[in-house]
Short mmCIF file of C-alpha atoms in Angstrom, two decimals:
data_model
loop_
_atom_site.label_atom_id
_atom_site.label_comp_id
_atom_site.label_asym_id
_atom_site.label_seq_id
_atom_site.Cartn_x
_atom_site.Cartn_y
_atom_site.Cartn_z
CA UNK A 764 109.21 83.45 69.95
CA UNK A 765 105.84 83.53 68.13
CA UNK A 766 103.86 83.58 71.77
CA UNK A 767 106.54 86.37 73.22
CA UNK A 768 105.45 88.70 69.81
CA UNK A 769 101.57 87.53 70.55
CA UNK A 770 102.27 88.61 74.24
CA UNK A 771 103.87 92.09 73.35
CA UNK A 772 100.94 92.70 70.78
CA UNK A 773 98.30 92.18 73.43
CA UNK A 774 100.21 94.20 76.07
CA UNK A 775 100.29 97.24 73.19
CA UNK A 776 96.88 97.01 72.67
CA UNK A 777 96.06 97.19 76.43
CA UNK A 778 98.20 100.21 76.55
CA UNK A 779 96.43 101.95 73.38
CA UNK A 780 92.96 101.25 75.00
CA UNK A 781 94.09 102.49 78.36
CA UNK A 782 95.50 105.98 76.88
CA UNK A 783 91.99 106.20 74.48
CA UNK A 784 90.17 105.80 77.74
CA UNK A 785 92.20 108.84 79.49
CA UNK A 786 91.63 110.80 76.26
CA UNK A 787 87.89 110.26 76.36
CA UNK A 788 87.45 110.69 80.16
CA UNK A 789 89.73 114.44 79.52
CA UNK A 790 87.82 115.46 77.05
CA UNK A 791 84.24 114.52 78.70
CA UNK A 792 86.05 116.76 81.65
CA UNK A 793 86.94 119.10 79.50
CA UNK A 794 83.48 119.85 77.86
CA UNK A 795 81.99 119.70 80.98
CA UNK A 796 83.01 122.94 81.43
CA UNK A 797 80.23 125.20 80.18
CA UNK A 798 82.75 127.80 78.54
CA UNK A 799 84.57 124.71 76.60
CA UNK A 800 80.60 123.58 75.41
CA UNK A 801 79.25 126.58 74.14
CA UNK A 802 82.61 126.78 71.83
CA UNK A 803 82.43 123.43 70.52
CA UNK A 804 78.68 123.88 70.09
CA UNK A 805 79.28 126.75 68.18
CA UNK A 806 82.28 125.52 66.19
CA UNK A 807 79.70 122.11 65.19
CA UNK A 808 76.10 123.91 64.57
CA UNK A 809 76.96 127.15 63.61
CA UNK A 810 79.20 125.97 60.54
CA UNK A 811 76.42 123.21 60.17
CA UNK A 812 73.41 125.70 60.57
CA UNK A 813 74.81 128.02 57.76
CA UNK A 814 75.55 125.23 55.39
CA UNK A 815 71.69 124.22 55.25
CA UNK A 816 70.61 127.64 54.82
CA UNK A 817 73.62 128.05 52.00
CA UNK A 818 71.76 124.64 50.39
CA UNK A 819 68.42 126.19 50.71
CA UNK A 820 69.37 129.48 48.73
CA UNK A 821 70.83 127.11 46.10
CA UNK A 822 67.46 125.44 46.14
CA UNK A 823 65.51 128.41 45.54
CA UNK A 824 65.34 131.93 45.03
CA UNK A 825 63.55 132.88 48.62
CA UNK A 826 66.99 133.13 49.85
CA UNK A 827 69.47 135.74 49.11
CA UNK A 828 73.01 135.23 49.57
CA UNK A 829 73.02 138.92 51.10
CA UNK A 830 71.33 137.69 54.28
CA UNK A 831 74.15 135.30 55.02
CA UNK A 832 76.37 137.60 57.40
CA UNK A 833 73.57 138.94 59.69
CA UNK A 834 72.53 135.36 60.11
CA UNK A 835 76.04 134.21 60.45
CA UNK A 836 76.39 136.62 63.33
CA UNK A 837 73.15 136.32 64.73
CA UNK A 838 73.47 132.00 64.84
CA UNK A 839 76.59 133.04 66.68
CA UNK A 840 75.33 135.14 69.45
CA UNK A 841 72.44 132.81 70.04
CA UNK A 842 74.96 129.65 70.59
CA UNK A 843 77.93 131.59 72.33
CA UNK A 844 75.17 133.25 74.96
CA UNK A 845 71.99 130.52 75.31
CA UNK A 846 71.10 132.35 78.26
CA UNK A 847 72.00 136.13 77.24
CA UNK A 848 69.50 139.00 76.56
CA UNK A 849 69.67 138.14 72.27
CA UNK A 850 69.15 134.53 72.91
CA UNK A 851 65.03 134.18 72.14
CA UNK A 852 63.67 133.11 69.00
CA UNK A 853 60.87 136.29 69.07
CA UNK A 854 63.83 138.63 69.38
CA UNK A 855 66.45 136.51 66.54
CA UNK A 856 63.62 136.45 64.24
CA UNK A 857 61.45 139.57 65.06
CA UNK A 858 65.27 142.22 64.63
CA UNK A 859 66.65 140.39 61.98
CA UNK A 860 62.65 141.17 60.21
CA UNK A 861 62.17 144.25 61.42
CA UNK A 862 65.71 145.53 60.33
CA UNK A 863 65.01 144.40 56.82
CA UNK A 864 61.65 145.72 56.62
CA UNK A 865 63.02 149.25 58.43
CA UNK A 866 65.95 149.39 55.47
CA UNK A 867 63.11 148.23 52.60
CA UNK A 868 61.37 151.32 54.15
CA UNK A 869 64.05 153.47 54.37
CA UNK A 870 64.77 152.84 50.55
CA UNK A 871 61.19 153.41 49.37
CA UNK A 872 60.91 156.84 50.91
CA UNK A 873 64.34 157.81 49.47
CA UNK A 874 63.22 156.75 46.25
CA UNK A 875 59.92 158.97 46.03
CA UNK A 876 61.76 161.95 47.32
CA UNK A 877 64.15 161.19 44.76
CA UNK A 878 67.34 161.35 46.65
CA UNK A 879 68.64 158.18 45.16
CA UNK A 880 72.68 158.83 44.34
CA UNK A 881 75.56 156.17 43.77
CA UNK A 882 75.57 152.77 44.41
CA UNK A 883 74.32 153.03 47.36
CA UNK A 884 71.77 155.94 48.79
CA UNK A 885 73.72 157.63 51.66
CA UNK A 886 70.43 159.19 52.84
CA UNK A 887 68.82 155.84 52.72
CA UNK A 888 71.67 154.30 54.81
CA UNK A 889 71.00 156.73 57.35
CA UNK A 890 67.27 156.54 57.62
CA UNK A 891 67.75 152.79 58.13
CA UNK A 892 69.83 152.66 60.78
CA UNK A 893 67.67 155.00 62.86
CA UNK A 894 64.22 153.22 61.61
CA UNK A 895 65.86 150.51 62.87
CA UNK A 896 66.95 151.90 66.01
CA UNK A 897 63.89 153.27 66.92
CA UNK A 898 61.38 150.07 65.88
CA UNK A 899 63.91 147.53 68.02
CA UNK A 900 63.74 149.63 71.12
CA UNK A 901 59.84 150.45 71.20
CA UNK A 902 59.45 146.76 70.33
CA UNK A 903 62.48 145.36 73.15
CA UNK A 904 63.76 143.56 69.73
CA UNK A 905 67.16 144.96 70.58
CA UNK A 906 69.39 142.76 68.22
CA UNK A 907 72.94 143.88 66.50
CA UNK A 908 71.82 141.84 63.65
CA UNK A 909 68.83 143.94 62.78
CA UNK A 910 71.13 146.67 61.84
CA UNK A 911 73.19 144.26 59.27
CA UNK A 912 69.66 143.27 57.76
CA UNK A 913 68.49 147.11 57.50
CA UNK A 914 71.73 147.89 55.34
CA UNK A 915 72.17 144.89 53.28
CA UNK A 916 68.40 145.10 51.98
CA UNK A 917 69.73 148.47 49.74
CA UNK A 918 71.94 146.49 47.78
CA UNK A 919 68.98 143.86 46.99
CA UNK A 920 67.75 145.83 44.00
CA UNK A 921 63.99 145.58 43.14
CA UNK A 922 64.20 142.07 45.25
CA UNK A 923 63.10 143.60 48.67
CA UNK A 924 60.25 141.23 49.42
CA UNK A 925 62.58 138.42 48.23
CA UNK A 926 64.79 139.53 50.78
CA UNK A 927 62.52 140.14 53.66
CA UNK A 928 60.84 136.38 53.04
CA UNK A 929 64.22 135.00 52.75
CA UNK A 930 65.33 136.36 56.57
CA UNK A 931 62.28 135.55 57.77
CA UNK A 932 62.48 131.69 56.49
CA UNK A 933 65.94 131.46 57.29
CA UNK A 934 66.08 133.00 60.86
CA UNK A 935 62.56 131.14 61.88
CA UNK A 936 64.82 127.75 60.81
CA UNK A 937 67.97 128.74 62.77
CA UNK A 938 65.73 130.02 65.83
CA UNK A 939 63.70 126.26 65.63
CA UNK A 940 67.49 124.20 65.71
CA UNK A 941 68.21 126.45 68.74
CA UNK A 942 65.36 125.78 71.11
CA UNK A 943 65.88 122.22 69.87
CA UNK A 944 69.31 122.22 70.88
CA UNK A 945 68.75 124.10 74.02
CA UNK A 946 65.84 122.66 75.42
CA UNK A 947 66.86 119.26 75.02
CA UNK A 948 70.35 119.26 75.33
CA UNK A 949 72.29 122.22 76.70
CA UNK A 950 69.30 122.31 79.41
CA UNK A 951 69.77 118.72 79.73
CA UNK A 952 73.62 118.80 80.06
CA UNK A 953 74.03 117.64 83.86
CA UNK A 954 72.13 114.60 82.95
CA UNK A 955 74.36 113.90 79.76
CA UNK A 956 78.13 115.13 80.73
CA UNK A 957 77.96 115.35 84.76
CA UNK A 958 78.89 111.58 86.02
CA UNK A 959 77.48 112.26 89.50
CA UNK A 960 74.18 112.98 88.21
CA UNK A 961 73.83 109.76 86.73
CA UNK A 962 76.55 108.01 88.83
CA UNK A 963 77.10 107.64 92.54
CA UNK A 964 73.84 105.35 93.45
CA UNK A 965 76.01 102.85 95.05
CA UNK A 966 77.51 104.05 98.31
CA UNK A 967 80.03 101.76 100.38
CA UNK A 968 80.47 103.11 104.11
CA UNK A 969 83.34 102.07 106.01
CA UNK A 970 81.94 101.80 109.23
CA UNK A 971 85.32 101.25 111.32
CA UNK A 972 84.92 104.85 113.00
CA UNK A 973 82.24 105.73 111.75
CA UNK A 974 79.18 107.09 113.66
CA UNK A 975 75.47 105.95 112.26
CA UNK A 976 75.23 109.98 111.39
CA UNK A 977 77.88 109.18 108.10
CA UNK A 978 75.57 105.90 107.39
CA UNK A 979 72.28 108.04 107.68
CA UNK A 980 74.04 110.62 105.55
CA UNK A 981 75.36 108.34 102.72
CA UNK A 982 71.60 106.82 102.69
CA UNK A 983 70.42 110.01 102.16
CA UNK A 984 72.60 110.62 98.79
CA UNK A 985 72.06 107.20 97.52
CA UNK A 986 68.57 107.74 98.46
CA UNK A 987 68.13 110.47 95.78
CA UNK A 988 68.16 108.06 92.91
CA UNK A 989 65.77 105.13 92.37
CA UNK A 990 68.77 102.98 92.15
CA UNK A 991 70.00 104.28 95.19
CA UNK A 992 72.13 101.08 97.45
CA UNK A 993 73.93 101.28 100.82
CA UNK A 994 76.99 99.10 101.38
CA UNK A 995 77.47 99.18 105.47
CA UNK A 996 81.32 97.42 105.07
CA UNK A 997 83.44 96.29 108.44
CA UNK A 998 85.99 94.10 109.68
CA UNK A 999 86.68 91.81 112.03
CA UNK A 1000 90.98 90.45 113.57
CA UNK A 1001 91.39 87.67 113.45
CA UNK A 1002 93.90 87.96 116.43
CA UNK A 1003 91.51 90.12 118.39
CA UNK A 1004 88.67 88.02 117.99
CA UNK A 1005 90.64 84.79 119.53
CA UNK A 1006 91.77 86.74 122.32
CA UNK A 1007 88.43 88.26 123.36
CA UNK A 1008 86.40 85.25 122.59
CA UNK A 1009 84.58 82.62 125.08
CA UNK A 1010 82.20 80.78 123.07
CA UNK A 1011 81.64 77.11 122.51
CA UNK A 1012 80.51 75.43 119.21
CA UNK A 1013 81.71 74.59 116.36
CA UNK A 1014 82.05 77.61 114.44
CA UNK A 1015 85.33 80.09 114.78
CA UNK A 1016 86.03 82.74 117.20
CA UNK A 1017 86.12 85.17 113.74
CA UNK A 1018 83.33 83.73 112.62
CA UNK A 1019 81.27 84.24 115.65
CA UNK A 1020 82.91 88.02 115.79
CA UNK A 1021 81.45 88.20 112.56
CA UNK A 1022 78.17 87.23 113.23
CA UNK A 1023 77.83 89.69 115.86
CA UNK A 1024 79.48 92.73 113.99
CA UNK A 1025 76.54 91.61 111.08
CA UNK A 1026 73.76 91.42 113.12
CA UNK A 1027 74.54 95.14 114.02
CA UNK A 1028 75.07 96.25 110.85
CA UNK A 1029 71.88 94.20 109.52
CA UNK A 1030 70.04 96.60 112.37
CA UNK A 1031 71.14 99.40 111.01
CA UNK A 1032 70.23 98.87 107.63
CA UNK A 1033 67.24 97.72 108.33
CA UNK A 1034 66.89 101.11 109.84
CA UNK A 1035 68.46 102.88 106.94
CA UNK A 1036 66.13 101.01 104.06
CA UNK A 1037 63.05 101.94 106.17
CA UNK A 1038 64.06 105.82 106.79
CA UNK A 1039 65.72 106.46 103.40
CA UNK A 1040 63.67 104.06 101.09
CA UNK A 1041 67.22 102.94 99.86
CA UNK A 1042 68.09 99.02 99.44
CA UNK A 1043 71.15 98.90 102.37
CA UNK A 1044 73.43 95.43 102.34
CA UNK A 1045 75.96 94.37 105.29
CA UNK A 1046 79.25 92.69 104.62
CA UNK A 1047 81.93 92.11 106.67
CA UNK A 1048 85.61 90.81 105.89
CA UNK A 1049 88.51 89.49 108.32
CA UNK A 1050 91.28 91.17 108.35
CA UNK A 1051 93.75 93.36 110.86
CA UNK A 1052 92.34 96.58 110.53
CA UNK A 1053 90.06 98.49 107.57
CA UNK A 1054 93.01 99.90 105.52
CA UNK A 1055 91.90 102.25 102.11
CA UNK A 1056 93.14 99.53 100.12
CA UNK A 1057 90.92 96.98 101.44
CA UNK A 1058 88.14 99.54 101.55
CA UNK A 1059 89.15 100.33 97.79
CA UNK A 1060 88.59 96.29 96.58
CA UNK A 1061 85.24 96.11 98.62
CA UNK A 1062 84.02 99.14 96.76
CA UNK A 1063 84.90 97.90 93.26
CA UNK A 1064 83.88 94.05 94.45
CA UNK A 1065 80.28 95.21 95.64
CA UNK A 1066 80.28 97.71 92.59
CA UNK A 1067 80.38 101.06 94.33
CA UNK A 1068 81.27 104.45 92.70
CA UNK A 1069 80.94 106.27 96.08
CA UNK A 1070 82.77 106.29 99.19
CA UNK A 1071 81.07 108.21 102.37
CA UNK A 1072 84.00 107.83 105.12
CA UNK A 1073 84.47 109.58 108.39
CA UNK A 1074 86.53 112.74 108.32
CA UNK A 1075 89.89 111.83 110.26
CA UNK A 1076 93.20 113.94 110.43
CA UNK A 1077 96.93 112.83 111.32
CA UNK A 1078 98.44 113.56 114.66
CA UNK A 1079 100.53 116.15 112.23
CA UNK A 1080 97.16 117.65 110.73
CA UNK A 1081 95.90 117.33 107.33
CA UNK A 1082 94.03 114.46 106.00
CA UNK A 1083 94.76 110.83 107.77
CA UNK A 1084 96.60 108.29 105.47
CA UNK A 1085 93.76 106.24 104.82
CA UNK A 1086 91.70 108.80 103.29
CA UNK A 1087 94.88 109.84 101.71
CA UNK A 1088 94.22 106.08 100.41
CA UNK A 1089 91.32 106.52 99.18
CA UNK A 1090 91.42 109.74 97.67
CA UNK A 1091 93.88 107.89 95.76
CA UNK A 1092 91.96 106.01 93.43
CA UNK A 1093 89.24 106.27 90.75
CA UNK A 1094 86.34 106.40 93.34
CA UNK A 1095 84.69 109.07 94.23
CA UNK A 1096 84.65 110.29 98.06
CA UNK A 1097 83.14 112.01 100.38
CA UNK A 1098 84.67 112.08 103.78
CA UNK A 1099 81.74 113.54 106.23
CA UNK A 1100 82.53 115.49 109.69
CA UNK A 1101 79.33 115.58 111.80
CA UNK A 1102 79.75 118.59 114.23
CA UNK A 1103 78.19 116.23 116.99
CA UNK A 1104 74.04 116.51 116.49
CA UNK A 1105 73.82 113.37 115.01
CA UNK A 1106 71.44 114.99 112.45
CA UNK A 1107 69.16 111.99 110.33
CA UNK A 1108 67.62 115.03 107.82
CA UNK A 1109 69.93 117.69 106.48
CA UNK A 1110 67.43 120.71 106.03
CA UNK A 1111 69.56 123.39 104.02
CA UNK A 1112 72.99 123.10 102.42
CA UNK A 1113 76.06 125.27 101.84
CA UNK A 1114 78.21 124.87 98.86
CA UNK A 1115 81.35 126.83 98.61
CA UNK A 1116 83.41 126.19 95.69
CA UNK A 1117 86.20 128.35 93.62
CA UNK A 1118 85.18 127.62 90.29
CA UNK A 1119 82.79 125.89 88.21
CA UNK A 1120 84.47 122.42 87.14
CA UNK A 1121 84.14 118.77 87.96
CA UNK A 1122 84.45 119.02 91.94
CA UNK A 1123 82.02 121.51 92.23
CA UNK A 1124 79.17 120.03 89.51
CA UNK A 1125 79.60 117.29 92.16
CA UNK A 1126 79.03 119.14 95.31
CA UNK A 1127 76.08 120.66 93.79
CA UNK A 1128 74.41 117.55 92.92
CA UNK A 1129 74.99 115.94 96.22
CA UNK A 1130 73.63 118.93 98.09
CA UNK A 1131 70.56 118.42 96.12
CA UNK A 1132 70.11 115.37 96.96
CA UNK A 1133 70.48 115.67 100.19
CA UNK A 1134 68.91 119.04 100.64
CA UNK A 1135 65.07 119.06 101.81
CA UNK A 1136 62.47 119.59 98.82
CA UNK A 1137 61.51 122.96 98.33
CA UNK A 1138 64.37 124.43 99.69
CA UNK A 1139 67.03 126.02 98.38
CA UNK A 1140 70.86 125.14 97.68
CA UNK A 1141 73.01 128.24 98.46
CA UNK A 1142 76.03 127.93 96.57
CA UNK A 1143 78.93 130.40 97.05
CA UNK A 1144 82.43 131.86 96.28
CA UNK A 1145 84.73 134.15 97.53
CA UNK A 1146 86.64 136.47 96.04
CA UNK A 1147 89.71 139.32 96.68
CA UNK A 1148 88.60 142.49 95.30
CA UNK A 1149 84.81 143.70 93.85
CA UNK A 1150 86.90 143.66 90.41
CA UNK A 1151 86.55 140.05 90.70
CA UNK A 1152 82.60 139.98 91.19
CA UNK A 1153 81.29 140.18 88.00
CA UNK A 1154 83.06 136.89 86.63
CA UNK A 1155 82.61 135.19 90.34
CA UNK A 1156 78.58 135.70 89.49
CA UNK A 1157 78.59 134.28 85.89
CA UNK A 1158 80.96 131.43 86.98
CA UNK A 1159 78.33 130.96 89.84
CA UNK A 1160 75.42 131.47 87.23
CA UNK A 1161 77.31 128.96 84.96
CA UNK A 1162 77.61 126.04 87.81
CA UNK A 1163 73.74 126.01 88.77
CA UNK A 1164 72.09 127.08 85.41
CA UNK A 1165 72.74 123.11 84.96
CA UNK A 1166 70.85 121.65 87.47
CA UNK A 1167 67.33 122.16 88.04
CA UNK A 1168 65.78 123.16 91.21
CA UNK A 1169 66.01 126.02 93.89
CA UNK A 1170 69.32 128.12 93.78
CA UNK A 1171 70.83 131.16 95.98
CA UNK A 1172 74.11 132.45 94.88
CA UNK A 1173 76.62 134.62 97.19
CA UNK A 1174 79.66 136.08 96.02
CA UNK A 1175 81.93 137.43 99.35
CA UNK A 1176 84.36 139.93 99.26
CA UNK A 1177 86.29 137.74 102.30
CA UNK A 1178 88.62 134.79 103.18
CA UNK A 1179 86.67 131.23 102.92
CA UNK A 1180 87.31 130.76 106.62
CA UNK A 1181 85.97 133.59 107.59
CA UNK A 1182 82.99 133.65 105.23
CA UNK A 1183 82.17 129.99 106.47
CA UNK A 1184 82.92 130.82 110.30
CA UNK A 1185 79.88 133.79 109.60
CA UNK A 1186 77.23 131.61 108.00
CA UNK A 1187 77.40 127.89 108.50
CA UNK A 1188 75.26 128.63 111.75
CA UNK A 1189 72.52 129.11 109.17
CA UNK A 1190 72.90 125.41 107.87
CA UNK A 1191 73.12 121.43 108.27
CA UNK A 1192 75.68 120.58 105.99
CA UNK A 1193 78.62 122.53 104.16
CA UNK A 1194 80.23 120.79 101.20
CA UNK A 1195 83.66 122.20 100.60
CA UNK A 1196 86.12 121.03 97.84
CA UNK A 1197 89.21 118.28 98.35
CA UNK A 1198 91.63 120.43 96.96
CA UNK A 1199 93.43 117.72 95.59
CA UNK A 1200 93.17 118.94 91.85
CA UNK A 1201 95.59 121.90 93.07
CA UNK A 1202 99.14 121.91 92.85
CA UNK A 1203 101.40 121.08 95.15
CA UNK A 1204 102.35 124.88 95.35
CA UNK A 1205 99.44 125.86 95.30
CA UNK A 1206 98.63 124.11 98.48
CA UNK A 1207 101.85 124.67 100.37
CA UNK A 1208 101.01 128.55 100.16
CA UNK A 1209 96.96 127.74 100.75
CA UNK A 1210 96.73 125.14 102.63
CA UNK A 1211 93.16 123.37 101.81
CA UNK A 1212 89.77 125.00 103.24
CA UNK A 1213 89.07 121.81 105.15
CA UNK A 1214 91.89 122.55 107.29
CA UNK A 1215 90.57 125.64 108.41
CA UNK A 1216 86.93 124.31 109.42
CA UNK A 1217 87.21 122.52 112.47
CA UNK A 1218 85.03 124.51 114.34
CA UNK A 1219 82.48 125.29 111.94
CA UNK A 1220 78.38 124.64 113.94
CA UNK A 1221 77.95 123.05 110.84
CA UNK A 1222 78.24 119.27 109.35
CA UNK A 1223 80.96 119.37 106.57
CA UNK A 1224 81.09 116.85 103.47
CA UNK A 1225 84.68 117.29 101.90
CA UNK A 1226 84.14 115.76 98.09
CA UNK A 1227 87.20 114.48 95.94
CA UNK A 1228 86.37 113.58 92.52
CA UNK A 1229 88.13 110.13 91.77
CA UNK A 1230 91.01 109.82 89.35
CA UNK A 1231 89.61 108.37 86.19
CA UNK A 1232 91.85 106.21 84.25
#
């Protein structure tokens, strides 16, 4: 009884640590998203931002409780838009200074013409708001904060310079934390969220059907990273290798088929290691034929993340049940389709992609890698109507702003196939999405691009993102 309750406790806490696991990997999925991270980052350091400026007025009398909404808004338009036309720390600070100073103006001349009247001066409202206007457009210090600073300096009293010293201290502190925080992280975000920039070094190529073109090809990604490995995996029958053999000796038939089918492989990665500068390994396993599932154990045994198969459809079209197999599983995959030039360099790339999550982070950092340096990655979408173009570009501007390197972006007003029909001429590789994080709707009434590009002049690399449990 006592080791059945021990059992069930042990078998809960698996479960509990298997559904905190799935929690963790969706929500590093779902801040990957560049949307999702500039909320949270402005839900976190804006709050956080605004409560040590709301100590630092407590501390002292430098800062004025009046300069609290400006800088609340201003904070926010710097996190929500990093890359927008407010986001610089000479525009932040120099419109949030030169509003106040423009309103501690505006009051002083109001004051010796005497027009003071009510609470507040009306006239000196007015001439603040157009001081301001004028000052932030000759000096491109365009900011909607400035005009919150120009106003809220006439309610300051006889405190003006107070006021003025306490925007500049307080916007030069939240414009430091924001270079901070994009330079070294929101910059830096493909190296810290996206698992394929810091993943995918080992590669495992089943090399069953494979051609040396999806060997050279999988050296080339692993090559990318300094701990870049090539596993070259194949199999040998058992039955086969009886029936075929005629040796003498005292090892096997299988073992003899093995030897040979190593010795090739061992050729090839010599080949690989010395064109690549990638460590390449050969192993080689009995068994009837190379199944996913076996492929799938190799991978995890040999400590792969990455799966570079050859591209093979059923008799019935559509993807072939073994790299149904392995799309099945929490490897990644790419399964390559060399148009026939049995390329060893890949020049220029093509990305198309339909949005800016997981899959196509992924295709964009294998193009790099494979992509010759100094050239750029062209990465594209395509869209129905021009109404669509403005939010294709910033989803486009989104997806590369997080990589470093050369970029082109396209945006087509035309149907993938015949987009890619048009312009894969112009390149050696085209990556193209799995499709397999669609419904099954969704894919019944559009069936996936891949199925459309068999005669595309160029190479294609279909990525799936594996199913993280």
């Amino acid at each position: 009884m006592r080791e059945g309750v021990r059992a069930w406790l042990w078998a809960l806490v698996r479960r509990l640590r298997r559904l905190e696991r799935r929690e963790l990997d969706a929500f590093l999925r779902w801040v990957e998203r560049t949307g999702n991270l500039l909320h949270l980052s402005v839900l976190v350091f804006v709050p956080l931002l605004i409560a040590a400026v709301t100590w630092l007025s407590n501390a002292t009398a430098a800062v004025s409780f009046l300069l609290f909404p400006p800088l609340a808004s201003g904070t926010y338009t710097l996190f929500a838009d990093p890359e927008g036309a407010y986001a610089t720390p000479s525009k932040f600070i120099g419109g949030m200074t030169a509003g106040a100073l423009c309103g501690w103006l505006a009051l002083a001349l109001v004051s010796a013409a005497g027009f003071d009247g009510g609470t507040v001066s009306a006239s000196g409202a007015a001439l603040s708001v157009f001081f301001t206007g004028v000052c932030t457009w000759a000096l491109d210090l365009e900011e909607p904060a400035a005009f919150s600073t120009a106003l809220l300096v006439l309610l300051t009293g006889s405190a003006q310079l107070v006021y003025v010293l306490g925007i500049v201290v307080s916007s030069t502190f939240v414009a430091v934390s924001f270079v901070v925080w994009r330079r070294h992280f929101y910059q830096q975000r493909a190296r810290y969220l996206y698992g394929t920039t810091t993943g995918d070094d080992h590669v495992l190529v089943p090399m069953g059907d494979a051609d040396e073109t999806v060997a050279r090809f999988a050296a080339a990604v692993a090559g990318a990273h300094d701990a870049g490995k090539i596993v070259l995996f194949d199999v040998v029958d058992e039955t086969d290798a009886e029936q075929r053999d005629d040796g003498h000796g005292e090892s096997t038939p299988v073992e003899r088929a093995a030897g040979d089918v190593a010795r090739q492989l061992e050729s090839l990665s010599s080949d690989l290691e010395t064109a690549y500068d990638v460590s390449c390994e050969a192993v080689v396993a009995a068994a009837p034929d190379q199944s996913a599932g076996l492929v799938l154990r190799t991978a995890r045994q040999q400590n792969c993340d990455l799966v570079v198969a050859p591209y093979a459809e059923h008799e019935s079209g559509g993807l072939s049940s073994f790299l149904k197999g392995l799309f099945d599983s929490e490897i990644d995959v790419i399964a390559f389709r060399s148009n026939g030039t049995r390329r060893r360099r890949w020049r220029s790339s093509l990305v198309a992609v339909r949005g800016a999550g997981d899959t196509a982070r992924a295709m964009v950092d294998f193009a790099i890698r494979v992509t010759e340096s100094g050239r750029p990655v062209t990465v594209s979408t395509c869209i129905d109507s021009e109404s669509d173009r403005r939010s294709a570009e910033g989803t486009l501007a989104d997806l590369v702003d997080a990589f470093s390197g050369r970029f082109e972006t396209h945006v087509v007003t035309a149907s993938v196939e015949i987009y890619l029909s048009r312009v894969t001429p112009r390149y050696d590789v085209c990556f193209v999405g799995s499709s397999t994080d669609r419904s099954a709707a969704s894919r019944f009434v559009s069936p996936p691009t891949f199925r459309k590009l068999s005669d595309l002049e160029a190479d294609v690399a279909i990525v799936h993102r594996g199913r993280h449990r």
